[in-house]
Amino acid sequence: MLRNAIVGASAVGSVAMHVHLHPLAGILLGGALGAVSGLVRLGRTPARGFTLVPWGLVLDGDEHVSAIRWSGVQTLDVRYRATRDGTVQTRVEIESVRGSFVGWASDAVDFGALAGNLHEVATASSRPIAVDLEGDTRAHDGEPFVERVLDAARRLVLSEGEARLGLEPRSYRHVDGPSSEGSRTARALRALGISSSRDGADPWALIAAIAGELRLSAFLPELSRLANAPHPGVAALARAAVGRLRRADEGETEDDALAFFVQPEELARLRAWRDG
Protein backbone atom coordinates (compact mmCIF):
# COMPACT_ATOMS: atom_id res chain seq x y z
CA MET A 1 0.00 0.00 0.00
CA LEU A 2 2.83 2.39 0.83
CA ARG A 3 4.42 1.71 -2.55
CA ASN A 4 1.12 2.35 -4.29
CA ALA A 5 0.64 5.55 -2.29
CA ILE A 6 3.99 6.87 -3.49
CA VAL A 7 3.12 5.98 -7.07
CA GLY A 8 -0.28 7.61 -6.69
CA ALA A 9 1.16 10.76 -5.19
CA SER A 10 3.42 11.13 -8.21
CA ALA A 11 0.27 11.38 -10.33
CA VAL A 12 -0.38 14.96 -9.20
CA GLY A 13 -0.21 16.26 -12.76
CA SER A 14 -2.87 13.82 -13.88
CA VAL A 15 -5.18 14.64 -11.00
CA ALA A 16 -4.69 18.39 -11.29
CA MET A 17 -5.33 18.35 -15.03
CA HIS A 18 -8.47 16.25 -14.74
CA VAL A 19 -10.20 17.63 -11.66
CA HIS A 20 -8.66 21.14 -11.58
CA LEU A 21 -7.32 20.92 -8.02
CA HIS A 22 -4.62 22.87 -6.23
CA PRO A 23 -1.32 20.92 -6.59
CA LEU A 24 -1.25 20.02 -2.88
CA ALA A 25 -4.76 18.61 -3.07
CA GLY A 26 -3.69 16.79 -6.20
CA ILE A 27 -0.83 15.11 -4.33
CA LEU A 28 -3.18 13.98 -1.58
CA LEU A 29 -5.79 12.71 -3.98
CA GLY A 30 -3.20 11.11 -6.22
CA GLY A 31 -1.80 9.27 -3.22
CA ALA A 32 -5.25 8.10 -2.27
CA LEU A 33 -6.04 6.90 -5.77
CA GLY A 34 -2.79 5.00 -5.92
CA ALA A 35 -2.98 3.48 -2.47
CA VAL A 36 -6.61 2.50 -2.23
CA SER A 37 -5.83 -0.50 -4.38
CA GLY A 38 -4.71 -2.07 -1.10
CA LEU A 39 -8.20 -1.82 0.39
CA VAL A 40 -10.02 -5.14 0.09
CA ARG A 41 -12.65 -5.99 2.70
CA LEU A 42 -16.08 -7.52 2.83
CA GLY A 43 -18.92 -5.20 1.93
CA ARG A 44 -22.54 -5.33 3.00
CA THR A 45 -23.35 -7.87 0.30
CA PRO A 46 -22.45 -11.35 1.59
CA ALA A 47 -19.29 -12.94 0.17
CA ARG A 48 -18.42 -9.83 -1.81
CA GLY A 49 -15.29 -7.76 -1.34
CA PHE A 50 -14.22 -4.58 -3.10
CA THR A 51 -11.04 -2.86 -4.14
CA LEU A 52 -10.64 0.82 -4.91
CA VAL A 53 -8.48 1.54 -7.95
CA PRO A 54 -7.80 4.81 -9.84
CA TRP A 55 -10.85 4.23 -12.08
CA GLY A 56 -13.45 3.18 -9.49
CA LEU A 57 -14.37 -0.02 -7.64
CA VAL A 58 -13.60 -3.63 -8.49
CA LEU A 59 -16.16 -5.98 -6.92
CA ASP A 60 -15.16 -9.53 -6.08
CA GLY A 61 -18.29 -11.70 -6.14
CA ASP A 62 -18.86 -15.39 -5.63
CA GLU A 63 -18.79 -16.22 -9.34
CA HIS A 64 -17.26 -13.29 -11.18
CA VAL A 65 -15.49 -9.95 -10.80
CA SER A 66 -17.13 -6.72 -11.95
CA ALA A 67 -16.37 -3.03 -11.79
CA ILE A 68 -18.05 0.31 -11.06
CA ARG A 69 -16.59 3.51 -12.48
CA TRP A 70 -16.34 6.61 -10.30
CA SER A 71 -19.29 8.06 -12.18
CA GLY A 72 -21.38 5.27 -10.65
CA VAL A 73 -20.30 6.09 -7.07
CA GLN A 74 -22.82 8.35 -5.36
CA THR A 75 -21.28 8.91 -1.93
CA LEU A 76 -18.06 8.00 -0.18
CA ASP A 77 -18.09 8.39 3.61
CA VAL A 78 -14.79 8.20 5.50
CA ARG A 79 -14.52 7.88 9.29
CA TYR A 80 -11.63 7.13 11.60
CA ARG A 81 -11.54 4.94 14.70
CA ALA A 82 -8.75 4.55 17.25
CA THR A 83 -7.95 1.00 18.33
CA ARG A 84 -6.66 -0.23 21.69
CA ASP A 85 -3.11 -0.60 20.43
CA GLY A 86 -3.00 3.09 19.49
CA THR A 87 -3.37 2.70 15.75
CA VAL A 88 -6.13 4.30 13.71
CA GLN A 89 -8.37 2.45 11.31
CA THR A 90 -10.21 4.05 8.44
CA ARG A 91 -13.80 3.03 7.75
CA VAL A 92 -14.87 3.58 4.16
CA GLU A 93 -18.55 3.35 3.25
CA ILE A 94 -19.61 3.62 -0.38
CA GLU A 95 -23.05 4.09 -1.90
CA SER A 96 -23.11 3.20 -5.57
CA VAL A 97 -25.39 2.23 -8.41
CA ARG A 98 -24.72 -1.40 -7.41
CA GLY A 99 -25.47 -1.01 -3.71
CA SER A 100 -23.61 -0.20 -0.48
CA PHE A 101 -20.18 -1.41 0.55
CA VAL A 102 -18.13 -0.98 3.72
CA GLY A 103 -14.42 -1.60 4.13
CA TRP A 104 -11.59 -0.98 6.56
CA ALA A 105 -8.02 0.16 5.96
CA SER A 106 -5.13 1.53 7.95
CA ASP A 107 -4.66 5.28 8.34
CA ALA A 108 -1.74 5.22 5.87
CA VAL A 109 -4.03 6.64 3.19
CA ASP A 110 -5.84 9.98 3.28
CA PHE A 111 -9.20 8.80 1.96
CA GLY A 112 -10.65 12.12 3.05
CA ALA A 113 -8.92 13.80 0.09
CA LEU A 114 -10.72 11.43 -2.24
CA ALA A 115 -14.07 11.76 -0.48
CA GLY A 116 -13.88 15.54 -0.47
CA ASN A 117 -13.37 15.64 -4.23
CA LEU A 118 -15.58 12.75 -5.27
CA HIS A 119 -17.77 14.93 -7.47
CA GLU A 120 -14.78 16.22 -9.44
CA VAL A 121 -13.34 12.72 -9.83
CA ALA A 122 -16.72 11.31 -10.93
CA THR A 123 -17.12 14.14 -13.43
CA ALA A 124 -13.66 13.50 -14.87
CA SER A 125 -14.45 9.79 -15.08
CA SER A 126 -17.60 10.33 -17.13
CA ARG A 127 -16.48 12.97 -19.63
CA PRO A 128 -16.62 11.92 -23.29
CA ILE A 129 -13.28 11.51 -25.04
CA ALA A 130 -12.44 14.25 -27.52
CA VAL A 131 -11.68 13.10 -31.05
CA ASP A 132 -10.50 16.57 -32.08
CA LEU A 133 -8.74 19.31 -30.16
CA GLU A 134 -11.82 21.52 -30.23
CA GLY A 135 -13.94 18.82 -28.57
CA ASP A 136 -16.62 18.99 -31.27
CA THR A 137 -16.29 15.28 -32.14
CA ARG A 138 -16.55 12.93 -29.18
CA ALA A 139 -16.57 9.27 -28.18
CA HIS A 140 -19.11 8.62 -25.44
CA ASP A 141 -19.27 5.83 -22.86
CA GLY A 142 -19.67 2.44 -24.48
CA GLU A 143 -18.56 3.60 -27.91
CA PRO A 144 -15.33 2.32 -29.50
CA PHE A 145 -12.74 5.06 -29.15
CA VAL A 146 -9.26 3.69 -29.80
CA GLU A 147 -9.23 3.67 -33.61
CA ARG A 148 -11.06 6.99 -33.78
CA VAL A 149 -8.57 8.68 -31.45
CA LEU A 150 -5.52 7.13 -33.16
CA ASP A 151 -6.78 8.14 -36.61
CA ALA A 152 -7.43 11.67 -35.38
CA ALA A 153 -3.93 11.84 -33.86
CA ARG A 154 -2.34 10.77 -37.16
CA ARG A 155 -4.36 13.33 -39.12
CA LEU A 156 -3.39 16.11 -36.72
CA VAL A 157 0.29 15.24 -36.94
CA LEU A 158 0.18 15.18 -40.74
CA SER A 159 -1.97 18.25 -41.32
CA GLU A 160 -1.17 20.51 -38.37
CA GLY A 161 2.11 19.18 -36.99
CA GLU A 162 4.14 22.17 -38.10
CA ALA A 163 1.58 24.86 -37.25
CA ARG A 164 0.25 23.59 -33.90
CA LEU A 165 2.95 21.24 -32.62
CA GLY A 166 6.11 22.99 -33.77
CA LEU A 167 7.30 20.01 -35.83
CA GLU A 168 9.81 20.26 -38.61
CA PRO A 169 8.39 18.87 -41.89
CA ARG A 170 10.87 15.99 -41.93
CA SER A 171 10.11 14.80 -38.39
CA TYR A 172 6.37 14.21 -38.34
CA ARG A 173 6.84 10.47 -37.76
CA HIS A 174 9.35 10.44 -34.92
CA VAL A 175 10.53 12.98 -32.37
CA ASP A 176 12.87 11.37 -29.87
CA GLY A 177 15.60 12.32 -27.46
CA PRO A 178 16.16 15.56 -25.51
CA SER A 179 16.17 17.76 -28.62
CA SER A 180 14.90 21.31 -28.58
CA GLU A 181 12.29 20.27 -31.12
CA GLY A 182 11.03 17.48 -28.85
CA SER A 183 10.81 19.82 -25.89
CA ARG A 184 9.01 22.42 -28.00
CA THR A 185 6.48 19.84 -29.18
CA ALA A 186 5.95 18.57 -25.62
CA ARG A 187 5.25 22.11 -24.44
CA ALA A 188 2.82 22.60 -27.32
CA LEU A 189 0.97 19.38 -26.47
CA ARG A 190 0.76 20.33 -22.81
CA ALA A 191 -0.59 23.76 -23.66
CA LEU A 192 -3.16 22.30 -26.07
CA GLY A 193 -4.36 19.85 -23.44
CA ILE A 194 -4.70 22.49 -20.73
CA SER A 195 -6.43 25.00 -23.00
CA SER A 196 -8.87 22.33 -24.21
CA SER A 197 -9.68 20.98 -20.73
CA ARG A 198 -13.11 22.48 -20.27
CA ASP A 199 -16.27 20.93 -18.91
CA GLY A 200 -16.93 19.15 -22.21
CA ALA A 201 -14.90 16.43 -23.87
CA ASP A 202 -11.59 15.25 -22.38
CA PRO A 203 -8.66 15.99 -24.75
CA TRP A 204 -5.96 14.02 -22.94
CA ALA A 205 -6.50 10.69 -24.69
CA LEU A 206 -5.92 12.44 -28.01
CA ILE A 207 -2.88 14.25 -26.59
CA ALA A 208 -1.47 10.91 -25.39
CA ALA A 209 -2.09 9.37 -28.81
CA ILE A 210 -0.22 12.20 -30.54
CA ALA A 211 2.73 11.79 -28.17
CA GLY A 212 2.72 8.05 -28.79
CA GLU A 213 2.55 8.47 -32.57
CA LEU A 214 5.57 10.79 -32.40
CA ARG A 215 7.30 8.62 -29.79
CA LEU A 216 7.84 11.88 -27.99
CA SER A 217 10.21 11.08 -25.13
CA ALA A 218 9.99 14.62 -23.78
CA PHE A 219 6.31 14.00 -23.01
CA LEU A 220 6.91 10.79 -21.05
CA PRO A 221 6.48 12.37 -17.56
CA GLU A 222 3.03 13.66 -18.55
CA LEU A 223 2.08 10.29 -20.03
CA SER A 224 3.11 8.55 -16.82
CA ARG A 225 0.85 10.85 -14.82
CA LEU A 226 -2.03 10.43 -17.29
CA ALA A 227 -1.72 6.66 -16.77
CA ASN A 228 -3.52 7.18 -13.42
CA ALA A 229 -6.22 9.47 -14.80
CA PRO A 230 -9.71 8.83 -13.35
CA HIS A 231 -11.03 8.22 -16.88
CA PRO A 232 -10.14 4.61 -17.84
CA GLY A 233 -10.02 5.41 -21.56
CA VAL A 234 -7.49 8.19 -21.02
CA ALA A 235 -5.44 5.98 -18.70
CA ALA A 236 -5.48 3.06 -21.16
CA LEU A 237 -4.27 5.19 -24.06
CA ALA A 238 -1.60 6.86 -21.94
CA ARG A 239 -0.31 3.48 -20.75
CA ALA A 240 -0.14 2.21 -24.31
CA ALA A 241 1.75 5.35 -25.34
CA VAL A 242 4.22 4.84 -22.49
CA GLY A 243 4.80 1.27 -23.67
CA ARG A 244 5.26 2.49 -27.24
CA LEU A 245 7.87 5.02 -26.14
CA ARG A 246 9.69 2.43 -24.09
CA ARG A 247 9.51 -0.09 -26.92
CA ALA A 248 7.64 -2.52 -24.70
CA ASP A 249 8.36 -6.16 -25.34
CA GLU A 250 5.58 -8.48 -26.41
CA GLY A 251 5.23 -10.00 -22.97
CA GLU A 252 4.28 -6.73 -21.27
CA THR A 253 0.66 -6.46 -20.18
CA GLU A 254 -1.55 -3.60 -19.11
CA ASP A 255 -2.83 -3.11 -15.58
CA ASP A 256 -5.10 -6.06 -14.68
CA ALA A 257 -7.62 -3.79 -12.98
CA LEU A 258 -7.91 -1.58 -16.05
CA ALA A 259 -9.21 -4.58 -17.99
CA PHE A 260 -12.43 -4.38 -15.93
CA PHE A 261 -13.09 -0.83 -17.18
CA VAL A 262 -12.11 -0.96 -20.87
CA GLN A 263 -13.52 -3.36 -23.45
CA PRO A 264 -11.18 -6.27 -24.39
CA GLU A 265 -11.35 -5.34 -28.09
CA GLU A 266 -10.19 -1.82 -27.30
CA LEU A 267 -7.30 -3.08 -25.18
CA ALA A 268 -6.30 -5.43 -28.01
CA ARG A 269 -6.19 -2.48 -30.43
CA LEU A 270 -4.04 -0.56 -27.98
CA ARG A 271 -1.63 -3.48 -27.62
CA ALA A 272 -1.29 -3.69 -31.41
CA TRP A 273 -0.55 0.04 -31.58
CA ARG A 274 1.84 -0.12 -28.63
CA ASP A 275 3.86 -2.93 -30.18
CA GLY A 276 3.69 -1.59 -33.75
CSV table of C-alpha atoms in Angstrom, one decimal:
chain,number,residue,atom,x,y,z
A,1,MET,CA,0.0,0.0,0.0
A,2,LEU,CA,2.8,2.4,0.8
A,3,ARG,CA,4.4,1.7,-2.6
A,4,ASN,CA,1.1,2.3,-4.3
A,5,ALA,CA,0.6,5.6,-2.3
A,6,ILE,CA,4.0,6.9,-3.5
A,7,VAL,CA,3.1,6.0,-7.1
A,8,GLY,CA,-0.3,7.6,-6.7
A,9,ALA,CA,1.2,10.8,-5.2
A,10,SER,CA,3.4,11.1,-8.2
A,11,ALA,CA,0.3,11.4,-10.3
A,12,VAL,CA,-0.4,15.0,-9.2
A,13,GLY,CA,-0.2,16.3,-12.8
A,14,SER,CA,-2.9,13.8,-13.9
A,15,VAL,CA,-5.2,14.6,-11.0
A,16,ALA,CA,-4.7,18.4,-11.3
A,17,MET,CA,-5.3,18.3,-15.0
A,18,HIS,CA,-8.5,16.3,-14.7
A,19,VAL,CA,-10.2,17.6,-11.7
A,20,HIS,CA,-8.7,21.1,-11.6
A,21,LEU,CA,-7.3,20.9,-8.0
A,22,HIS,CA,-4.6,22.9,-6.2
A,23,PRO,CA,-1.3,20.9,-6.6
A,24,LEU,CA,-1.3,20.0,-2.9
A,25,ALA,CA,-4.8,18.6,-3.1
A,26,GLY,CA,-3.7,16.8,-6.2
A,27,ILE,CA,-0.8,15.1,-4.3
A,28,LEU,CA,-3.2,14.0,-1.6
A,29,LEU,CA,-5.8,12.7,-4.0
A,30,GLY,CA,-3.2,11.1,-6.2
A,31,GLY,CA,-1.8,9.3,-3.2
A,32,ALA,CA,-5.2,8.1,-2.3
A,33,LEU,CA,-6.0,6.9,-5.8
A,34,GLY,CA,-2.8,5.0,-5.9
A,35,ALA,CA,-3.0,3.5,-2.5
A,36,VAL,CA,-6.6,2.5,-2.2
A,37,SER,CA,-5.8,-0.5,-4.4
A,38,GLY,CA,-4.7,-2.1,-1.1
A,39,LEU,CA,-8.2,-1.8,0.4
A,40,VAL,CA,-10.0,-5.1,0.1
A,41,ARG,CA,-12.7,-6.0,2.7
A,42,LEU,CA,-16.1,-7.5,2.8
A,43,GLY,CA,-18.9,-5.2,1.9
A,44,ARG,CA,-22.5,-5.3,3.0
A,45,THR,CA,-23.3,-7.9,0.3
A,46,PRO,CA,-22.5,-11.4,1.6
A,47,ALA,CA,-19.3,-12.9,0.2
A,48,ARG,CA,-18.4,-9.8,-1.8
A,49,GLY,CA,-15.3,-7.8,-1.3
A,50,PHE,CA,-14.2,-4.6,-3.1
A,51,THR,CA,-11.0,-2.9,-4.1
A,52,LEU,CA,-10.6,0.8,-4.9
A,53,VAL,CA,-8.5,1.5,-8.0
A,54,PRO,CA,-7.8,4.8,-9.8
A,55,TRP,CA,-10.9,4.2,-12.1
A,56,GLY,CA,-13.4,3.2,-9.5
A,57,LEU,CA,-14.4,0.0,-7.6
A,58,VAL,CA,-13.6,-3.6,-8.5
A,59,LEU,CA,-16.2,-6.0,-6.9
A,60,ASP,CA,-15.2,-9.5,-6.1
A,61,GLY,CA,-18.3,-11.7,-6.1
A,62,ASP,CA,-18.9,-15.4,-5.6
A,63,GLU,CA,-18.8,-16.2,-9.3
A,64,HIS,CA,-17.3,-13.3,-11.2
A,65,VAL,CA,-15.5,-10.0,-10.8
A,66,SER,CA,-17.1,-6.7,-11.9
A,67,ALA,CA,-16.4,-3.0,-11.8
A,68,ILE,CA,-18.0,0.3,-11.1
A,69,ARG,CA,-16.6,3.5,-12.5
A,70,TRP,CA,-16.3,6.6,-10.3
A,71,SER,CA,-19.3,8.1,-12.2
A,72,GLY,CA,-21.4,5.3,-10.7
A,73,VAL,CA,-20.3,6.1,-7.1
A,74,GLN,CA,-22.8,8.4,-5.4
A,75,THR,CA,-21.3,8.9,-1.9
A,76,LEU,CA,-18.1,8.0,-0.2
A,77,ASP,CA,-18.1,8.4,3.6
A,78,VAL,CA,-14.8,8.2,5.5
A,79,ARG,CA,-14.5,7.9,9.3
A,80,TYR,CA,-11.6,7.1,11.6
A,81,ARG,CA,-11.5,4.9,14.7
A,82,ALA,CA,-8.7,4.6,17.2
A,83,THR,CA,-7.9,1.0,18.3
A,84,ARG,CA,-6.7,-0.2,21.7
A,85,ASP,CA,-3.1,-0.6,20.4
A,86,GLY,CA,-3.0,3.1,19.5
A,87,THR,CA,-3.4,2.7,15.8
A,88,VAL,CA,-6.1,4.3,13.7
A,89,GLN,CA,-8.4,2.4,11.3
A,90,THR,CA,-10.2,4.1,8.4
A,91,ARG,CA,-13.8,3.0,7.8
A,92,VAL,CA,-14.9,3.6,4.2
A,93,GLU,CA,-18.6,3.4,3.2
A,94,ILE,CA,-19.6,3.6,-0.4
A,95,GLU,CA,-23.0,4.1,-1.9
A,96,SER,CA,-23.1,3.2,-5.6
A,97,VAL,CA,-25.4,2.2,-8.4
A,98,ARG,CA,-24.7,-1.4,-7.4
A,99,GLY,CA,-25.5,-1.0,-3.7
A,100,SER,CA,-23.6,-0.2,-0.5
A,101,PHE,CA,-20.2,-1.4,0.6
A,102,VAL,CA,-18.1,-1.0,3.7
A,103,GLY,CA,-14.4,-1.6,4.1
A,104,TRP,CA,-11.6,-1.0,6.6
A,105,ALA,CA,-8.0,0.2,6.0
A,106,SER,CA,-5.1,1.5,8.0
A,107,ASP,CA,-4.7,5.3,8.3
A,108,ALA,CA,-1.7,5.2,5.9
A,109,VAL,CA,-4.0,6.6,3.2
A,110,ASP,CA,-5.8,10.0,3.3
A,111,PHE,CA,-9.2,8.8,2.0
A,112,GLY,CA,-10.7,12.1,3.0
A,113,ALA,CA,-8.9,13.8,0.1
A,114,LEU,CA,-10.7,11.4,-2.2
A,115,ALA,CA,-14.1,11.8,-0.5
A,116,GLY,CA,-13.9,15.5,-0.5
A,117,ASN,CA,-13.4,15.6,-4.2
A,118,LEU,CA,-15.6,12.7,-5.3
A,119,HIS,CA,-17.8,14.9,-7.5
A,120,GLU,CA,-14.8,16.2,-9.4
A,121,VAL,CA,-13.3,12.7,-9.8
A,122,ALA,CA,-16.7,11.3,-10.9
A,123,THR,CA,-17.1,14.1,-13.4
A,124,ALA,CA,-13.7,13.5,-14.9
A,125,SER,CA,-14.5,9.8,-15.1
A,126,SER,CA,-17.6,10.3,-17.1
A,127,ARG,CA,-16.5,13.0,-19.6
A,128,PRO,CA,-16.6,11.9,-23.3
A,129,ILE,CA,-13.3,11.5,-25.0
A,130,ALA,CA,-12.4,14.2,-27.5
A,131,VAL,CA,-11.7,13.1,-31.1
A,132,ASP,CA,-10.5,16.6,-32.1
A,133,LEU,CA,-8.7,19.3,-30.2
A,134,GLU,CA,-11.8,21.5,-30.2
A,135,GLY,CA,-13.9,18.8,-28.6
A,136,ASP,CA,-16.6,19.0,-31.3
A,137,THR,CA,-16.3,15.3,-32.1
A,138,ARG,CA,-16.5,12.9,-29.2
A,139,ALA,CA,-16.6,9.3,-28.2
A,140,HIS,CA,-19.1,8.6,-25.4
A,141,ASP,CA,-19.3,5.8,-22.9
A,142,GLY,CA,-19.7,2.4,-24.5
A,143,GLU,CA,-18.6,3.6,-27.9
A,144,PRO,CA,-15.3,2.3,-29.5
A,145,PHE,CA,-12.7,5.1,-29.1
A,146,VAL,CA,-9.3,3.7,-29.8
A,147,GLU,CA,-9.2,3.7,-33.6
A,148,ARG,CA,-11.1,7.0,-33.8
A,149,VAL,CA,-8.6,8.7,-31.5
A,150,LEU,CA,-5.5,7.1,-33.2
A,151,ASP,CA,-6.8,8.1,-36.6
A,152,ALA,CA,-7.4,11.7,-35.4
A,153,ALA,CA,-3.9,11.8,-33.9
A,154,ARG,CA,-2.3,10.8,-37.2
A,155,ARG,CA,-4.4,13.3,-39.1
A,156,LEU,CA,-3.4,16.1,-36.7
A,157,VAL,CA,0.3,15.2,-36.9
A,158,LEU,CA,0.2,15.2,-40.7
A,159,SER,CA,-2.0,18.2,-41.3
A,160,GLU,CA,-1.2,20.5,-38.4
A,161,GLY,CA,2.1,19.2,-37.0
A,162,GLU,CA,4.1,22.2,-38.1
A,163,ALA,CA,1.6,24.9,-37.2
A,164,ARG,CA,0.2,23.6,-33.9
A,165,LEU,CA,2.9,21.2,-32.6
A,166,GLY,CA,6.1,23.0,-33.8
A,167,LEU,CA,7.3,20.0,-35.8
A,168,GLU,CA,9.8,20.3,-38.6
A,169,PRO,CA,8.4,18.9,-41.9
A,170,ARG,CA,10.9,16.0,-41.9
A,171,SER,CA,10.1,14.8,-38.4
A,172,TYR,CA,6.4,14.2,-38.3
A,173,ARG,CA,6.8,10.5,-37.8
A,174,HIS,CA,9.3,10.4,-34.9
A,175,VAL,CA,10.5,13.0,-32.4
A,176,ASP,CA,12.9,11.4,-29.9
A,177,GLY,CA,15.6,12.3,-27.5
A,178,PRO,CA,16.2,15.6,-25.5
A,179,SER,CA,16.2,17.8,-28.6
A,180,SER,CA,14.9,21.3,-28.6
A,181,GLU,CA,12.3,20.3,-31.1
A,182,GLY,CA,11.0,17.5,-28.9
A,183,SER,CA,10.8,19.8,-25.9
A,184,ARG,CA,9.0,22.4,-28.0
A,185,THR,CA,6.5,19.8,-29.2
A,186,ALA,CA,6.0,18.6,-25.6
A,187,ARG,CA,5.2,22.1,-24.4
A,188,ALA,CA,2.8,22.6,-27.3
A,189,LEU,CA,1.0,19.4,-26.5
A,190,ARG,CA,0.8,20.3,-22.8
A,191,ALA,CA,-0.6,23.8,-23.7
A,192,LEU,CA,-3.2,22.3,-26.1
A,193,GLY,CA,-4.4,19.9,-23.4
A,194,ILE,CA,-4.7,22.5,-20.7
A,195,SER,CA,-6.4,25.0,-23.0
A,196,SER,CA,-8.9,22.3,-24.2
A,197,SER,CA,-9.7,21.0,-20.7
A,198,ARG,CA,-13.1,22.5,-20.3
A,199,ASP,CA,-16.3,20.9,-18.9
A,200,GLY,CA,-16.9,19.1,-22.2
A,201,ALA,CA,-14.9,16.4,-23.9
A,202,ASP,CA,-11.6,15.3,-22.4
A,203,PRO,CA,-8.7,16.0,-24.8
A,204,TRP,CA,-6.0,14.0,-22.9
A,205,ALA,CA,-6.5,10.7,-24.7
A,206,LEU,CA,-5.9,12.4,-28.0
A,207,ILE,CA,-2.9,14.3,-26.6
A,208,ALA,CA,-1.5,10.9,-25.4
A,209,ALA,CA,-2.1,9.4,-28.8
A,210,ILE,CA,-0.2,12.2,-30.5
A,211,ALA,CA,2.7,11.8,-28.2
A,212,GLY,CA,2.7,8.0,-28.8
A,213,GLU,CA,2.6,8.5,-32.6
A,214,LEU,CA,5.6,10.8,-32.4
A,215,ARG,CA,7.3,8.6,-29.8
A,216,LEU,CA,7.8,11.9,-28.0
A,217,SER,CA,10.2,11.1,-25.1
A,218,ALA,CA,10.0,14.6,-23.8
A,219,PHE,CA,6.3,14.0,-23.0
A,220,LEU,CA,6.9,10.8,-21.0
A,221,PRO,CA,6.5,12.4,-17.6
A,222,GLU,CA,3.0,13.7,-18.5
A,223,LEU,CA,2.1,10.3,-20.0
A,224,SER,CA,3.1,8.6,-16.8
A,225,ARG,CA,0.8,10.9,-14.8
A,226,LEU,CA,-2.0,10.4,-17.3
A,227,ALA,CA,-1.7,6.7,-16.8
A,228,ASN,CA,-3.5,7.2,-13.4
A,229,ALA,CA,-6.2,9.5,-14.8
A,230,PRO,CA,-9.7,8.8,-13.4
A,231,HIS,CA,-11.0,8.2,-16.9
A,232,PRO,CA,-10.1,4.6,-17.8
A,233,GLY,CA,-10.0,5.4,-21.6
A,234,VAL,CA,-7.5,8.2,-21.0
A,235,ALA,CA,-5.4,6.0,-18.7
A,236,ALA,CA,-5.5,3.1,-21.2
A,237,LEU,CA,-4.3,5.2,-24.1
A,238,ALA,CA,-1.6,6.9,-21.9
A,239,ARG,CA,-0.3,3.5,-20.8
A,240,ALA,CA,-0.1,2.2,-24.3
A,241,ALA,CA,1.7,5.4,-25.3
A,242,VAL,CA,4.2,4.8,-22.5
A,243,GLY,CA,4.8,1.3,-23.7
A,244,ARG,CA,5.3,2.5,-27.2
A,245,LEU,CA,7.9,5.0,-26.1
A,246,ARG,CA,9.7,2.4,-24.1
A,247,ARG,CA,9.5,-0.1,-26.9
A,248,ALA,CA,7.6,-2.5,-24.7
A,249,ASP,CA,8.4,-6.2,-25.3
A,250,GLU,CA,5.6,-8.5,-26.4
A,251,GLY,CA,5.2,-10.0,-23.0
A,252,GLU,CA,4.3,-6.7,-21.3
A,253,THR,CA,0.7,-6.5,-20.2
A,254,GLU,CA,-1.5,-3.6,-19.1
A,255,ASP,CA,-2.8,-3.1,-15.6
A,256,ASP,CA,-5.1,-6.1,-14.7
A,257,ALA,CA,-7.6,-3.8,-13.0
A,258,LEU,CA,-7.9,-1.6,-16.0
A,259,ALA,CA,-9.2,-4.6,-18.0
A,260,PHE,CA,-12.4,-4.4,-15.9
A,261,PHE,CA,-13.1,-0.8,-17.2
A,262,VAL,CA,-12.1,-1.0,-20.9
A,263,GLN,CA,-13.5,-3.4,-23.5
A,264,PRO,CA,-11.2,-6.3,-24.4
A,265,GLU,CA,-11.3,-5.3,-28.1
A,266,GLU,CA,-10.2,-1.8,-27.3
A,267,LEU,CA,-7.3,-3.1,-25.2
A,268,ALA,CA,-6.3,-5.4,-28.0
A,269,ARG,CA,-6.2,-2.5,-30.4
A,270,LEU,CA,-4.0,-0.6,-28.0
A,271,ARG,CA,-1.6,-3.5,-27.6
A,272,ALA,CA,-1.3,-3.7,-31.4
A,273,TRP,CA,-0.6,0.0,-31.6
A,274,ARG,CA,1.8,-0.1,-28.6
A,275,ASP,CA,3.9,-2.9,-30.2
A,276,GLY,CA,3.7,-1.6,-33.8
